[in-house]
Amino acid sequence: MNLPATGRRVLISGASRGLGRALAQAFAANGDRVAVHYGSREDEARATLASLAGDGHVLVGGDLSDPAGAADVAGRAAAALGGLDVLVNNAAVNLPHPLADTSYEDWAALWQQHVSVNLLATANLSHLAARRMIDQGTGGRIVNVGSRGAFRGEPDHPAYGATKAAVHALGQSLAVSLAPYGIAVASVAPGFFATERVAHRLSGDEGAAIRAQSPFGRAGTAEEIAAAVLWLASPVAEWASGTVLDLNGASHLRT
């Protein structure tokens, strides 16, 4: 296989802000061309696009929770970039729904939303990208953004924890099935990391408790997560296919 180390064609889902923006910036700085996907935050996605080094990047909006929407996003990204070499499945929802405080109607609706976006959109985009990589015959990379919550539990966000565990399992299944085509698949499992969306939680007692989760005494950064994803998507990381890489500052250890 002939996967290049730079100049690759990269689709990043959920890239309008936060980790998605950091991912897009990391790949662009590497010399890759990036399709910046967004669901509803077009203005923020355009800001991400404007922040990218190099040229040839594109903006692709669409609803990934709908299979037809996912196919449209993948098709437009591949057409604009001339193919796909790397897919980063980053788009996700994470809405609170503690069982004791959530009505059954809201519970069912929130579970459906989490499954549709976090799991099924990841599965559908993976199929759409991998089929193109197979047809191109040059190999490829798929990296999924999972979560520490898949292992330690998410009492107030159970659908998030469950769907991220399923994303890890999906990645390992695809790693086995796609290896003969030179496509490596891996996942990252971040702990808490700082973005503008959660900045308010890092002040006061809650912020102190979050920082105390890690023996480093701090929260992670989006740039640290992006650097790990960039490595997993590189040609030299093929032997890491199937891995679920913990990125939590030793806040949750597993064997």
CSV table of N, CA and C in Angstrom, one decimal, residues 41-208:
chain,number,residue,atom,x,y,z
A,41,ARG,N,-23.5,24.3,13.0
A,41,ARG,CA,-22.7,25.5,13.4
A,41,ARG,C,-21.8,26.0,12.2
A,42,GLU,N,-22.5,26.5,11.1
A,42,GLU,CA,-21.8,26.8,9.9
A,42,GLU,C,-20.8,28.0,10.2
A,43,ASP,N,-21.2,29.0,10.9
A,43,ASP,CA,-20.3,30.1,11.2
A,43,ASP,C,-19.0,29.6,11.9
A,44,GLU,N,-19.1,28.8,12.9
A,44,GLU,CA,-18.0,28.3,13.5
A,44,GLU,C,-17.1,27.4,12.6
A,45,ALA,N,-17.8,26.6,11.8
A,45,ALA,CA,-17.0,25.8,10.9
A,45,ALA,C,-16.3,26.6,9.9
A,46,ARG,N,-16.8,27.7,9.4
A,46,ARG,CA,-16.1,28.6,8.5
A,46,ARG,C,-14.9,29.2,9.2
A,47,ALA,N,-15.0,29.5,10.5
A,47,ALA,CA,-13.9,30.0,11.3
A,47,ALA,C,-12.8,28.9,11.4
A,48,THR,N,-13.2,27.7,11.5
A,48,THR,CA,-12.2,26.6,11.5
A,48,THR,C,-11.5,26.5,10.2
A,49,LEU,N,-12.3,26.6,9.1
A,49,LEU,CA,-11.7,26.6,7.8
A,49,LEU,C,-10.7,27.7,7.5
A,50,ALA,N,-11.1,28.9,8.0
A,50,ALA,CA,-10.2,30.0,7.8
A,50,ALA,C,-8.9,29.9,8.6
A,51,SER,N,-8.9,29.1,9.7
A,51,SER,CA,-7.7,29.0,10.5
A,51,SER,C,-6.7,28.0,10.0
A,52,LEU,N,-7.1,27.2,9.0
A,52,LEU,CA,-6.2,26.1,8.6
A,52,LEU,C,-5.0,26.6,7.7
A,53,ALA,N,-3.9,26.0,8.0
A,53,ALA,CA,-2.7,26.3,7.2
A,53,ALA,C,-2.8,25.6,5.8
A,54,GLY,N,-2.2,26.2,4.8
A,54,GLY,CA,-2.2,25.6,3.5
A,54,GLY,C,-3.5,25.9,2.8
A,55,ASP,N,-3.7,25.2,1.7
A,55,ASP,CA,-4.9,25.4,0.9
A,55,ASP,C,-5.5,24.1,0.4
A,56,GLY,N,-6.6,24.2,-0.3
A,56,GLY,CA,-7.3,23.0,-0.8
A,56,GLY,C,-8.3,22.4,0.2
A,57,HIS,N,-8.6,23.1,1.3
A,57,HIS,CA,-9.5,22.6,2.3
A,57,HIS,C,-10.9,23.0,1.9
A,58,VAL,N,-11.9,22.2,2.4
A,58,VAL,CA,-13.3,22.4,2.0
A,58,VAL,C,-14.2,22.3,3.2
A,59,LEU,N,-15.4,22.9,3.1
A,59,LEU,CA,-16.4,22.9,4.1
A,59,LEU,C,-17.6,22.0,3.6
A,60,VAL,N,-18.0,21.1,4.5
A,60,VAL,CA,-19.1,20.1,4.1
A,60,VAL,C,-20.1,20.0,5.2
A,61,GLY,N,-21.3,20.6,5.0
A,61,GLY,CA,-22.3,20.5,6.0
A,61,GLY,C,-23.2,19.3,5.8
A,62,GLY,N,-23.9,18.8,6.8
A,62,GLY,CA,-24.8,17.7,6.6
A,62,GLY,C,-25.2,17.1,7.9
A,63,ASP,N,-26.4,16.4,7.9
A,63,ASP,CA,-26.9,15.7,9.1
A,63,ASP,C,-26.4,14.2,9.0
A,64,LEU,N,-25.5,13.9,9.9
A,64,LEU,CA,-24.9,12.5,9.9
A,64,LEU,C,-25.8,11.5,10.5
A,65,SER,N,-26.8,12.0,11.3
A,65,SER,CA,-27.7,11.1,12.0
A,65,SER,C,-28.7,10.4,11.0
A,66,ASP,N,-28.7,10.9,9.8
A,66,ASP,CA,-29.5,10.3,8.7
A,66,ASP,C,-28.6,9.6,7.7
A,67,PRO,N,-28.8,8.3,7.4
A,67,PRO,CA,-27.9,7.6,6.5
A,67,PRO,C,-27.7,8.3,5.2
A,68,ALA,N,-28.8,8.9,4.6
A,68,ALA,CA,-28.6,9.6,3.4
A,68,ALA,C,-27.8,10.8,3.5
A,69,GLY,N,-27.9,11.5,4.7
A,69,GLY,CA,-27.1,12.7,5.0
A,69,GLY,C,-25.6,12.3,5.1
A,70,ALA,N,-25.4,11.2,5.7
A,70,ALA,CA,-24.0,10.7,5.8
A,70,ALA,C,-23.4,10.4,4.5
A,71,ALA,N,-24.2,9.8,3.6
A,71,ALA,CA,-23.7,9.5,2.3
A,71,ALA,C,-23.4,10.7,1.5
A,72,ASP,N,-24.3,11.8,1.7
A,72,ASP,CA,-24.1,13.0,1.0
A,72,ASP,C,-22.8,13.7,1.4
A,73,VAL,N,-22.6,13.7,2.7
A,73,VAL,CA,-21.4,14.3,3.3
A,73,VAL,C,-20.1,13.6,2.8
A,74,ALA,N,-20.1,12.3,2.8
A,74,ALA,CA,-18.9,11.6,2.3
A,74,ALA,C,-18.7,11.8,0.8
A,75,GLY,N,-19.8,11.8,0.1
A,75,GLY,CA,-19.7,12.0,-1.4
A,75,GLY,C,-19.2,13.3,-1.7
A,76,ARG,N,-19.7,14.4,-1.1
A,76,ARG,CA,-19.2,15.7,-1.4
A,76,ARG,C,-17.8,15.9,-1.0
A,77,ALA,N,-17.4,15.4,0.2
A,77,ALA,CA,-16.0,15.5,0.7
A,77,ALA,C,-15.1,14.8,-0.3
A,78,ALA,N,-15.4,13.6,-0.7
A,78,ALA,CA,-14.5,12.8,-1.6
A,78,ALA,C,-14.4,13.5,-3.0
A,79,ALA,N,-15.5,14.1,-3.4
A,79,ALA,CA,-15.5,14.8,-4.7
A,79,ALA,C,-14.6,16.0,-4.7
A,80,ALA,N,-14.7,16.8,-3.6
A,80,ALA,CA,-14.0,18.0,-3.5
A,80,ALA,C,-12.5,17.8,-3.3
A,81,LEU,N,-12.2,16.7,-2.6
A,81,LEU,CA,-10.8,16.4,-2.3
A,81,LEU,C,-10.1,15.5,-3.3
A,82,GLY,N,-11.0,14.8,-4.2
A,82,GLY,CA,-10.4,13.9,-5.1
A,82,GLY,C,-10.2,12.5,-4.6
A,83,GLY,N,-10.9,12.2,-3.5
A,83,GLY,CA,-10.8,10.9,-2.8
A,83,GLY,C,-10.7,11.1,-1.3
A,84,LEU,N,-10.6,9.9,-0.6
A,84,LEU,CA,-10.4,10.0,0.8
A,84,LEU,C,-9.3,9.0,1.3
A,85,ASP,N,-8.4,9.5,2.1
A,85,ASP,CA,-7.3,8.7,2.6
A,85,ASP,C,-7.5,8.5,4.1
A,86,VAL,N,-8.1,9.5,4.8
A,86,VAL,CA,-8.2,9.4,6.3
A,86,VAL,C,-9.6,9.9,6.6
A,87,LEU,N,-10.2,9.1,7.5
A,87,LEU,CA,-11.5,9.5,8.2
A,87,LEU,C,-11.3,9.6,9.7
A,88,VAL,N,-11.7,10.8,10.2
A,88,VAL,CA,-11.7,10.9,11.7
A,88,VAL,C,-13.1,11.1,12.1
A,89,ASN,N,-13.6,10.1,12.9
A,89,ASN,CA,-15.0,10.1,13.3
A,89,ASN,C,-15.0,10.8,14.7
A,90,ASN,N,-15.3,12.1,14.6
A,90,ASN,CA,-15.3,13.0,15.9
A,90,ASN,C,-16.7,13.4,16.3
A,91,ALA,N,-17.6,13.5,15.4
A,91,ALA,CA,-19.0,14.1,15.7
A,91,ALA,C,-19.6,13.2,16.7
A,92,ALA,N,-20.2,13.9,17.7
A,92,ALA,CA,-20.9,13.2,18.8
A,92,ALA,C,-21.9,14.2,19.5
A,93,VAL,N,-22.8,13.6,20.2
A,93,VAL,CA,-23.7,14.3,21.1
A,93,VAL,C,-23.4,13.8,22.5
A,94,ASN,N,-23.6,14.6,23.5
A,94,ASN,CA,-23.4,14.2,24.9
A,94,ASN,C,-24.3,15.1,25.8
A,95,LEU,N,-25.5,14.6,25.9
A,95,LEU,CA,-26.5,15.3,26.7
A,95,LEU,C,-26.9,14.6,28.0
A,96,PRO,N,-27.1,15.3,29.1
A,96,PRO,CA,-27.3,14.6,30.3
A,96,PRO,C,-28.7,14.0,30.4
A,97,HIS,N,-28.8,12.8,31.0
A,97,HIS,CA,-30.1,12.1,31.2
A,97,HIS,C,-29.9,11.1,32.3
A,98,PRO,N,-29.6,11.5,33.6
A,98,PRO,CA,-29.6,10.6,34.7
A,98,PRO,C,-31.0,9.9,34.8
A,99,LEU,N,-30.9,8.6,35.0
A,99,LEU,CA,-32.2,7.8,35.0
A,99,LEU,C,-33.2,8.3,36.0
A,100,ALA,N,-32.8,8.6,37.2
A,100,ALA,CA,-33.7,8.9,38.3
A,100,ALA,C,-34.4,10.3,38.0
A,101,ASP,N,-33.8,11.1,37.2
A,101,ASP,CA,-34.4,12.4,37.0
A,101,ASP,C,-34.9,12.6,35.5
A,102,THR,N,-35.0,11.6,34.8
A,102,THR,CA,-35.4,11.7,33.3
A,102,THR,C,-36.6,10.9,33.1
A,103,SER,N,-37.6,11.5,32.4
A,103,SER,CA,-38.8,10.8,32.1
A,103,SER,C,-38.5,9.7,31.1
A,104,TYR,N,-39.4,8.8,31.0
A,104,TYR,CA,-39.2,7.7,30.0
A,104,TYR,C,-39.2,8.2,28.6
A,105,GLU,N,-40.1,9.2,28.3
A,105,GLU,CA,-40.1,9.7,27.0
A,105,GLU,C,-38.8,10.4,26.6
A,106,ASP,N,-38.3,11.2,27.5
A,106,ASP,CA,-37.0,11.9,27.2
A,106,ASP,C,-35.9,10.9,27.2
A,107,TRP,N,-35.9,9.9,28.0
A,107,TRP,CA,-34.9,8.9,28.1
A,107,TRP,C,-34.8,8.2,26.7
A,108,ALA,N,-35.9,7.7,26.2
A,108,ALA,CA,-36.0,7.0,24.9
A,108,ALA,C,-35.5,7.9,23.8
A,109,ALA,N,-35.9,9.2,23.8
A,109,ALA,CA,-35.5,10.1,22.7
A,109,ALA,C,-34.0,10.4,22.8
A,110,LEU,N,-33.5,10.6,23.9
A,110,LEU,CA,-32.1,10.9,24.1
A,110,LEU,C,-31.2,9.7,23.7
A,111,TRP,N,-31.6,8.5,24.1
A,111,TRP,CA,-30.9,7.3,23.7
A,111,TRP,C,-30.9,7.2,22.1
A,112,GLN,N,-32.0,7.4,21.5
A,112,GLN,CA,-32.1,7.3,20.1
A,112,GLN,C,-31.1,8.4,19.4
A,113,GLN,N,-31.1,9.6,20.0
A,113,GLN,CA,-30.2,10.6,19.4
A,113,GLN,C,-28.8,10.2,19.6
A,114,HIS,N,-28.4,9.7,20.7
A,114,HIS,CA,-27.0,9.3,21.0
A,114,HIS,C,-26.6,8.2,20.0
A,115,VAL,N,-27.4,7.2,19.9
A,115,VAL,CA,-27.1,6.0,19.0
A,115,VAL,C,-27.0,6.5,17.6
A,116,SER,N,-27.9,7.4,17.1
A,116,SER,CA,-27.9,7.8,15.7
A,116,SER,C,-26.7,8.6,15.4
A,117,VAL,N,-26.2,9.4,16.3
A,117,VAL,CA,-25.1,10.3,16.0
A,117,VAL,C,-23.7,9.6,16.4
A,118,ASN,N,-23.7,9.1,17.6
A,118,ASN,CA,-22.4,8.6,18.1
A,118,ASN,C,-22.0,7.3,17.5
A,119,LEU,N,-23.0,6.4,17.3
A,119,LEU,CA,-22.6,5.1,16.8
A,119,LEU,C,-23.0,4.9,15.3
A,120,LEU,N,-24.2,5.1,14.9
A,120,LEU,CA,-24.6,4.8,13.6
A,120,LEU,C,-23.9,5.7,12.6
A,121,ALA,N,-23.8,7.0,12.9
A,121,ALA,CA,-23.1,7.9,12.0
A,121,ALA,C,-21.6,7.5,11.8
A,122,THR,N,-21.0,7.0,12.9
A,122,THR,CA,-19.6,6.5,12.8
A,122,THR,C,-19.6,5.3,11.9
A,123,ALA,N,-20.5,4.4,12.1
A,123,ALA,CA,-20.5,3.2,11.3
A,123,ALA,C,-20.7,3.5,9.8
A,124,ASN,N,-21.7,4.4,9.6
A,124,ASN,CA,-22.0,4.7,8.2
A,124,ASN,C,-20.9,5.4,7.5
A,125,LEU,N,-20.3,6.4,8.1
A,125,LEU,CA,-19.2,7.1,7.5
A,125,LEU,C,-18.0,6.2,7.3
A,126,SER,N,-17.8,5.3,8.3
A,126,SER,CA,-16.7,4.3,8.1
A,126,SER,C,-16.9,3.5,6.9
A,127,HIS,N,-18.1,3.0,6.6
A,127,HIS,CA,-18.3,2.2,5.4
A,127,HIS,C,-18.1,3.0,4.2
A,128,LEU,N,-18.6,4.2,4.2
A,128,LEU,CA,-18.5,5.1,3.0
A,128,LEU,C,-17.1,5.5,2.7
A,129,ALA,N,-16.3,5.7,3.7
A,129,ALA,CA,-14.9,6.1,3.5
A,129,ALA,C,-14.1,4.9,3.1
A,130,ALA,N,-14.3,3.8,3.8
A,130,ALA,CA,-13.5,2.6,3.6
A,130,ALA,C,-13.7,2.0,2.2
A,131,ARG,N,-15.0,2.0,1.7
A,131,ARG,CA,-15.2,1.6,0.3
A,131,ARG,C,-14.4,2.4,-0.7
A,132,ARG,N,-14.3,3.7,-0.4
A,132,ARG,CA,-13.5,4.5,-1.4
A,132,ARG,C,-12.0,4.2,-1.2
A,133,MET,N,-11.6,4.0,0.0
A,133,MET,CA,-10.2,3.6,0.2
A,133,MET,C,-9.8,2.3,-0.5
A,134,ILE,N,-10.8,1.3,-0.4
A,134,ILE,CA,-10.6,0.0,-1.0
A,134,ILE,C,-10.5,0.2,-2.5
A,135,ASP,N,-11.4,1.0,-3.1
A,135,ASP,CA,-11.4,1.2,-4.5
A,135,ASP,C,-10.1,1.9,-5.0
A,136,GLN,N,-9.6,2.8,-4.2
A,136,GLN,CA,-8.4,3.6,-4.5
A,136,GLN,C,-7.2,2.7,-4.5
A,137,GLY,N,-7.2,1.7,-3.7
A,137,GLY,CA,-6.1,0.7,-3.6
A,137,GLY,C,-4.8,1.2,-3.0
A,138,THR,N,-4.9,2.2,-2.2
A,138,THR,CA,-3.7,2.8,-1.6
A,138,THR,C,-3.7,2.7,-0.1
A,139,GLY,N,-4.7,2.0,0.5
A,139,GLY,CA,-4.8,1.9,1.9
A,139,GLY,C,-5.4,3.1,2.5
A,140,GLY,N,-5.4,3.3,3.8
A,140,GLY,CA,-6.1,4.4,4.4
A,140,GLY,C,-6.1,4.3,5.9
A,141,ARG,N,-6.7,5.2,6.6
A,141,ARG,CA,-6.8,5.2,8.1
A,141,ARG,C,-8.1,5.7,8.5
A,142,ILE,N,-8.7,5.1,9.5
A,142,ILE,CA,-9.9,5.5,10.2
A,142,ILE,C,-9.5,5.6,11.7
A,143,VAL,N,-9.8,6.8,12.2
A,143,VAL,CA,-9.6,7.0,13.7
A,143,VAL,C,-10.9,7.4,14.3
A,144,ASN,N,-11.3,6.7,15.3
A,144,ASN,CA,-12.6,7.1,16.0
A,144,ASN,C,-12.3,7.8,17.3
A,145,VAL,N,-13.0,8.8,17.7
A,145,VAL,CA,-12.9,9.5,18.9
A,145,VAL,C,-13.9,8.8,19.9
A,146,GLY,N,-13.4,8.0,20.8
A,146,GLY,CA,-14.2,7.4,21.8
A,146,GLY,C,-14.2,8.2,23.1
A,147,SER,N,-14.1,7.5,24.3
A,147,SER,CA,-14.1,8.2,25.5
A,147,SER,C,-13.7,7.3,26.7
A,148,ARG,N,-13.0,7.9,27.7
A,148,ARG,CA,-12.8,7.3,28.9
A,148,ARG,C,-14.1,6.7,29.6
A,149,GLY,N,-15.2,7.4,29.3
A,149,GLY,CA,-16.5,7.1,29.9
A,149,GLY,C,-16.9,5.7,29.5
A,150,ALA,N,-16.4,5.2,28.4
A,150,ALA,CA,-16.8,3.8,28.0
A,150,ALA,C,-16.3,2.8,29.0
A,151,PHE,N,-15.3,3.1,29.8
A,151,PHE,CA,-14.7,2.2,30.7
A,151,PHE,C,-15.1,2.4,32.2
A,152,ARG,N,-15.2,3.7,32.6
A,152,ARG,CA,-15.4,4.0,34.0
A,152,ARG,C,-16.9,4.3,34.3
A,153,GLY,N,-17.7,4.3,33.3
A,153,GLY,CA,-19.1,4.6,33.5
A,153,GLY,C,-19.4,6.1,33.4
A,154,GLU,N,-20.7,6.4,33.0
A,154,GLU,CA,-21.1,7.8,32.9
A,154,GLU,C,-22.5,7.9,33.5
A,155,PRO,N,-22.6,8.0,34.8
A,155,PRO,CA,-23.9,7.9,35.5
A,155,PRO,C,-24.9,9.0,35.0
A,156,ASP,N,-24.5,10.2,34.7
A,156,ASP,CA,-25.4,11.2,34.2
A,156,ASP,C,-25.6,11.2,32.7
A,157,HIS,N,-24.7,10.4,32.0
A,157,HIS,CA,-24.7,10.4,30.5
A,157,HIS,C,-24.6,8.9,30.1
A,158,PRO,N,-25.5,8.0,30.5
A,158,PRO,CA,-25.3,6.6,30.2
A,158,PRO,C,-25.3,6.3,28.7
A,159,ALA,N,-26.1,7.0,27.9
A,159,ALA,CA,-26.1,6.7,26.5
A,159,ALA,C,-24.8,7.1,25.8
A,160,TYR,N,-24.2,8.2,26.3
A,160,TYR,CA,-22.9,8.6,25.8
A,160,TYR,C,-21.8,7.5,26.1
A,161,GLY,N,-21.7,7.0,27.4
A,161,GLY,CA,-20.8,6.0,27.7
A,161,GLY,C,-21.0,4.7,26.9
A,162,ALA,N,-22.2,4.3,26.8
A,162,ALA,CA,-22.5,3.1,26.1
A,162,ALA,C,-22.2,3.2,24.6
A,163,THR,N,-22.6,4.3,24.0
A,163,THR,CA,-22.3,4.4,22.5
A,163,THR,C,-20.8,4.6,22.2
A,164,LYS,N,-20.1,5.2,23.2
A,164,LYS,CA,-18.6,5.3,23.0
A,164,LYS,C,-18.0,3.9,23.1
A,165,ALA,N,-18.5,3.1,24.1
A,165,ALA,CA,-18.0,1.7,24.2
A,165,ALA,C,-18.2,0.9,22.9
A,166,ALA,N,-19.4,1.2,22.3
A,166,ALA,CA,-19.7,0.5,21.0
A,166,ALA,C,-18.8,1.0,19.9
A,167,VAL,N,-18.5,2.3,19.9
A,167,VAL,CA,-17.5,2.8,18.9
A,167,VAL,C,-16.2,2.1,19.0
A,168,HIS,N,-15.7,1.9,20.2
A,168,HIS,CA,-14.4,1.2,20.4
A,168,HIS,C,-14.5,-0.2,19.8
A,169,ALA,N,-15.6,-0.9,20.1
A,169,ALA,CA,-15.8,-2.3,19.6
A,169,ALA,C,-15.9,-2.3,18.1
A,170,LEU,N,-16.7,-1.3,17.5
A,170,LEU,CA,-16.8,-1.2,16.1
A,170,LEU,C,-15.4,-1.0,15.5
A,171,GLY,N,-14.6,-0.1,16.0
A,171,GLY,CA,-13.2,0.1,15.5
A,171,GLY,C,-12.4,-1.2,15.5
A,172,GLN,N,-12.5,-2.0,16.5
A,172,GLN,CA,-11.7,-3.2,16.5
A,172,GLN,C,-12.2,-4.2,15.5
A,173,SER,N,-13.5,-4.3,15.3
A,173,SER,CA,-14.1,-5.2,14.3
A,173,SER,C,-13.6,-4.8,12.9
A,174,LEU,N,-13.6,-3.5,12.6
A,174,LEU,CA,-13.2,-3.0,11.3
A,174,LEU,C,-11.7,-3.1,11.1
A,175,ALA,N,-10.9,-3.0,12.2
A,175,ALA,CA,-9.5,-3.2,12.1
A,175,ALA,C,-9.1,-4.5,11.6
A,176,VAL,N,-9.9,-5.6,12.0
A,176,VAL,CA,-9.6,-6.9,11.5
A,176,VAL,C,-10.1,-7.1,10.1
A,177,SER,N,-11.3,-6.5,9.7
A,177,SER,CA,-11.8,-6.8,8.4
A,177,SER,C,-11.2,-5.9,7.3
A,178,LEU,N,-10.6,-4.8,7.7
A,178,LEU,CA,-10.0,-3.9,6.7
A,178,LEU,C,-8.5,-4.0,6.5
A,179,ALA,N,-7.8,-4.7,7.4
A,179,ALA,CA,-6.4,-4.8,7.3
A,179,ALA,C,-5.9,-5.4,6.0
A,180,PRO,N,-6.6,-6.4,5.4
A,180,PRO,CA,-6.1,-6.9,4.1
A,180,PRO,C,-6.1,-5.8,3.0
A,181,TYR,N,-6.8,-4.7,3.2
A,181,TYR,CA,-6.8,-3.7,2.2
A,181,TYR,C,-5.8,-2.5,2.6
A,182,GLY,N,-5.0,-2.7,3.6
A,182,GLY,CA,-4.1,-1.7,4.0
A,182,GLY,C,-4.7,-0.6,4.8
A,183,ILE,N,-5.9,-0.8,5.3
A,183,ILE,CA,-6.6,0.2,6.1
A,183,ILE,C,-6.5,-0.1,7.5
A,184,ALA,N,-5.9,0.8,8.3
A,184,ALA,CA,-5.8,0.6,9.7
A,184,ALA,C,-6.9,1.4,10.4
A,185,VAL,N,-7.4,0.8,11.5
A,185,VAL,CA,-8.5,1.5,12.2
A,185,VAL,C,-8.2,1.5,13.7
A,186,ALA,N,-8.2,2.6,14.4
A,186,ALA,CA,-7.9,2.7,15.8
A,186,ALA,C,-8.8,3.8,16.4
A,187,SER,N,-8.8,3.8,17.7
A,187,SER,CA,-9.7,4.7,18.5
A,187,SER,C,-8.9,5.4,19.6
A,188,VAL,N,-9.3,6.6,20.0
A,188,VAL,CA,-8.7,7.2,21.2
A,188,VAL,C,-9.8,7.3,22.2
A,189,ALA,N,-9.4,7.2,23.5
A,189,ALA,CA,-10.4,7.3,24.6
A,189,ALA,C,-10.0,8.4,25.5
A,190,PRO,N,-10.3,9.7,25.2
A,190,PRO,CA,-9.9,10.8,26.0
A,190,PRO,C,-10.6,10.9,27.3
A,191,GLY,N,-9.9,11.3,28.4
A,191,GLY,CA,-10.6,11.8,29.6
A,191,GLY,C,-11.0,13.2,29.4
A,192,PHE,N,-11.3,13.9,30.5
A,192,PHE,CA,-11.7,15.3,30.4
A,192,PHE,C,-10.6,16.2,29.8
A,193,PHE,N,-11.0,17.0,28.8
A,193,PHE,CA,-10.0,17.9,28.2
A,193,PHE,C,-10.7,19.2,27.9
A,194,ALA,N,-10.0,20.3,28.0
A,194,ALA,CA,-10.5,21.7,27.9
A,194,ALA,C,-10.9,22.1,26.5
A,195,THR,N,-12.1,22.6,26.3
A,195,THR,CA,-12.5,23.2,25.1
A,195,THR,C,-13.4,24.4,25.5
A,196,GLU,N,-13.8,25.2,24.6
A,196,GLU,CA,-14.6,26.3,24.9
A,196,GLU,C,-16.0,25.9,25.4
A,197,ARG,N,-16.4,24.7,25.0
A,197,ARG,CA,-17.8,24.2,25.4
A,197,ARG,C,-17.8,23.8,26.8
A,198,VAL,N,-16.7,23.4,27.4
A,198,VAL,CA,-16.7,23.0,28.8
A,198,VAL,C,-15.8,23.9,29.7
A,199,ALA,N,-15.5,25.1,29.2
A,199,ALA,CA,-14.6,26.0,29.9
A,199,ALA,C,-15.2,26.4,31.2
A,200,HIS,N,-16.5,26.6,31.3
A,200,HIS,CA,-17.2,27.0,32.5
A,200,HIS,C,-17.1,26.0,33.6
A,201,ARG,N,-16.8,24.7,33.3
A,201,ARG,CA,-16.7,23.7,34.3
A,201,ARG,C,-15.3,23.7,35.0
A,202,LEU,N,-14.4,24.4,34.5
A,202,LEU,CA,-13.0,24.4,35.0
A,202,LEU,C,-12.7,25.5,36.0
A,203,SER,N,-13.8,26.2,36.5
A,203,SER,CA,-13.7,27.2,37.5
A,203,SER,C,-14.2,26.6,38.8
A,204,GLY,N,-13.8,27.2,39.9
A,204,GLY,CA,-14.4,26.9,41.2
A,204,GLY,C,-14.1,25.5,41.6
A,205,ASP,N,-15.0,25.0,42.5
A,205,ASP,CA,-14.8,23.6,43.1
A,205,ASP,C,-14.8,22.5,42.0
A,206,GLU,N,-15.7,22.7,41.1
A,206,GLU,CA,-15.8,21.7,40.0
A,206,GLU,C,-14.5,21.6,39.2
A,207,GLY,N,-14.0,22.7,38.9
A,207,GLY,CA,-12.7,22.7,38.2
A,207,GLY,C,-11.6,22.1,38.9
A,208,ALA,N,-11.5,22.4,40.2
A,208,ALA,CA,-10.5,21.7,41.1
A,208,ALA,C,-10.7,20.2,41.1
